[in-house]
Amino acid sequence: MAAHDERHALLEELELLRTRRRELRESLVADDHQPHDFGEHGSITELRDEIDWIERRIRDLVHYLSKTGRPDGDLSERVGSYSVVTLRYPDGSREAVQVTRFPDEDVPAVTPESPLGRALLGARPGEEIEWTAPEGSLRARVERVRRPV
């Protein structure tokens, strides 16, 4: 039971960190449209440093969670290894991907270590995720999480 409680606590921390990261990014975008003096540059640097720390902590948590897998009996709707996830992009298009190290011929696969895989692990249906791809920062909403049979 302790392992389940620890995993639950890590998933809660991951959710809080993702929310805080989103808030900080939004405040940086709002600040980018305002003129700044030298004193304000320090606070902007502090915000960016906090975002960097949050990114590292999220990466560590996701790595740990991907290594531990989903315990038996965990029926949560959170994305875990081998989950098939339906994503909806801002342009309205949809894509289904499976988080796995072993590709399936029917569904495109993403590894847990990939930027998209890290963003997906621990997410729930209805959550918006962000990740960095070669073409830049991408976003999608998790529409559905299907666990393997």
Short mmCIF file of C-alpha atoms in Angstrom, two decimals:
data_model
loop_
_atom_site.label_atom_id
_atom_site.label_comp_id
_atom_site.label_asym_id
_atom_site.label_seq_id
_atom_site.Cartn_x
_atom_site.Cartn_y
_atom_site.Cartn_z
CA MET A 1 0.00 0.00 0.00
CA ALA A 2 2.89 2.35 0.70
CA ALA A 3 4.06 2.16 -2.92
CA HIS A 4 0.56 3.12 -4.11
CA ASP A 5 0.45 6.06 -1.65
CA GLU A 6 3.91 7.20 -2.75
CA ARG A 7 2.91 6.99 -6.43
CA HIS A 8 -0.29 8.94 -5.72
CA ALA A 9 1.73 11.65 -3.93
CA LEU A 10 4.14 11.88 -6.87
CA LEU A 11 1.26 12.18 -9.34
CA GLU A 12 -0.28 14.97 -7.24
CA GLU A 13 3.07 16.78 -7.14
CA LEU A 14 3.38 16.38 -10.91
CA GLU A 15 -0.04 17.92 -11.41
CA LEU A 16 0.76 20.86 -9.12
CA LEU A 17 4.08 21.48 -10.88
CA ARG A 18 2.45 21.45 -14.31
CA THR A 19 -0.16 23.95 -13.13
CA ARG A 20 2.51 26.23 -11.62
CA ARG A 21 4.62 26.01 -14.80
CA ARG A 22 1.60 27.03 -16.91
CA GLU A 23 0.90 30.00 -14.58
CA LEU A 24 4.51 31.17 -14.72
CA ARG A 25 4.66 30.88 -18.51
CA GLU A 26 1.45 32.90 -18.82
CA SER A 27 2.86 35.62 -16.57
CA LEU A 28 6.04 35.75 -18.65
CA VAL A 29 4.03 36.13 -21.86
CA ALA A 30 2.01 38.97 -20.28
CA ASP A 31 5.24 40.65 -19.10
CA ASP A 32 6.85 40.39 -22.55
CA HIS A 33 4.42 43.02 -23.84
CA GLN A 34 5.43 45.60 -21.22
CA PRO A 35 8.55 47.80 -21.21
CA HIS A 36 11.02 46.80 -18.48
CA ASP A 37 13.65 48.59 -16.45
CA PHE A 38 16.77 46.86 -15.14
CA GLY A 39 15.16 45.97 -11.79
CA GLU A 40 12.35 44.11 -13.51
CA HIS A 41 14.86 42.04 -15.49
CA GLY A 42 15.92 40.42 -12.21
CA SER A 43 12.37 39.30 -11.43
CA ILE A 44 11.96 37.96 -14.97
CA THR A 45 15.20 36.01 -14.55
CA GLU A 46 13.88 34.60 -11.26
CA LEU A 47 10.67 33.49 -13.01
CA ARG A 48 12.65 31.78 -15.74
CA ASP A 49 14.88 30.10 -13.15
CA GLU A 50 11.79 28.80 -11.33
CA ILE A 51 10.37 27.48 -14.61
CA ASP A 52 13.69 25.73 -15.30
CA TRP A 53 13.64 24.15 -11.82
CA ILE A 54 10.03 23.03 -12.32
CA GLU A 55 10.94 21.55 -15.74
CA ARG A 56 13.78 19.55 -14.15
CA ARG A 57 11.56 18.31 -11.32
CA ILE A 58 8.79 17.32 -13.77
CA ARG A 59 11.35 15.46 -15.87
CA ASP A 60 12.64 13.64 -12.76
CA LEU A 61 9.14 12.70 -11.59
CA VAL A 62 8.09 11.48 -15.02
CA HIS A 63 11.27 9.44 -15.33
CA TYR A 64 10.68 7.86 -11.93
CA LEU A 65 7.01 7.17 -12.67
CA SER A 66 7.85 5.62 -16.05
CA LYS A 67 10.39 3.31 -14.39
CA THR A 68 7.96 2.15 -11.73
CA GLY A 69 5.11 1.55 -14.17
CA ARG A 70 1.51 1.27 -13.10
CA PRO A 71 0.95 -0.94 -10.07
CA ASP A 72 -1.51 -3.81 -10.25
CA GLY A 73 -4.97 -2.72 -9.27
CA ASP A 74 -4.43 0.93 -10.27
CA LEU A 75 -7.62 1.79 -12.14
CA SER A 76 -7.04 5.53 -12.43
CA GLU A 77 -7.55 7.27 -15.73
CA ARG A 78 -4.05 8.73 -15.66
CA VAL A 79 -1.73 7.98 -18.53
CA GLY A 80 0.78 5.27 -17.71
CA SER A 81 3.01 2.93 -19.65
CA TYR A 82 1.12 1.12 -22.42
CA SER A 83 -1.83 3.53 -22.29
CA VAL A 84 -3.40 4.48 -25.61
CA VAL A 85 -4.14 8.20 -25.53
CA THR A 86 -6.35 10.24 -27.85
CA LEU A 87 -5.07 13.79 -28.24
CA ARG A 88 -6.91 16.82 -29.63
CA TYR A 89 -4.72 19.58 -31.02
CA PRO A 90 -5.69 23.29 -31.04
CA ASP A 91 -6.50 23.06 -34.77
CA GLY A 92 -9.15 20.41 -33.97
CA SER A 93 -7.24 17.44 -35.35
CA ARG A 94 -7.00 14.24 -33.31
CA GLU A 95 -4.31 11.63 -32.91
CA ALA A 96 -4.07 8.40 -30.93
CA VAL A 97 -0.68 7.39 -29.55
CA GLN A 98 0.51 4.64 -27.24
CA VAL A 99 3.09 5.28 -24.53
CA THR A 100 5.35 2.25 -24.83
CA ARG A 101 8.84 1.04 -25.51
CA PHE A 102 7.41 -1.67 -27.78
CA PRO A 103 5.63 -0.27 -30.87
CA ASP A 104 2.24 -1.58 -31.93
CA GLU A 105 1.40 -1.72 -35.61
CA ASP A 106 -2.08 -0.28 -35.08
CA VAL A 107 -1.24 2.81 -33.02
CA PRO A 108 1.69 5.24 -33.34
CA ALA A 109 4.03 4.78 -30.38
CA VAL A 110 5.86 7.32 -28.22
CA THR A 111 8.43 6.25 -25.68
CA PRO A 112 8.10 7.36 -22.06
CA GLU A 113 11.45 9.17 -22.42
CA SER A 114 10.38 11.24 -25.45
CA PRO A 115 9.19 14.83 -24.90
CA LEU A 116 5.59 13.84 -25.75
CA GLY A 117 5.81 10.70 -23.63
CA ARG A 118 7.09 12.68 -20.64
CA ALA A 119 4.28 15.22 -21.05
CA LEU A 120 1.68 12.43 -21.24
CA LEU A 121 2.72 10.34 -18.24
CA GLY A 122 0.42 11.07 -15.31
CA ALA A 123 -1.98 13.24 -17.35
CA ARG A 124 -5.75 12.74 -17.10
CA PRO A 125 -8.54 13.12 -19.66
CA GLY A 126 -9.37 16.81 -20.09
CA GLU A 127 -5.87 17.99 -19.17
CA GLU A 128 -3.85 20.12 -21.53
CA ILE A 129 -0.24 19.08 -22.02
CA GLU A 130 2.74 20.89 -23.54
CA TRP A 131 6.01 19.56 -24.94
CA THR A 132 8.86 20.72 -27.08
CA ALA A 133 9.29 19.27 -30.56
CA PRO A 134 11.69 20.15 -33.38
CA GLU A 135 9.05 22.52 -34.77
CA GLY A 136 8.70 24.29 -31.41
CA SER A 137 6.41 24.15 -28.40
CA LEU A 138 3.28 22.07 -28.98
CA ARG A 139 0.04 21.67 -27.01
CA ALA A 140 -2.80 19.19 -27.01
CA ARG A 141 -5.68 18.17 -24.79
CA VAL A 142 -5.88 14.58 -23.54
CA GLU A 143 -9.31 13.44 -24.67
CA ARG A 144 -9.26 9.78 -23.78
CA VAL A 145 -7.01 7.33 -21.97
CA ARG A 146 -7.45 3.65 -22.71
CA ARG A 147 -5.57 1.08 -20.71
CA PRO A 148 -4.27 -2.02 -22.45
CA VAL A 149 -6.36 -5.15 -22.14
#
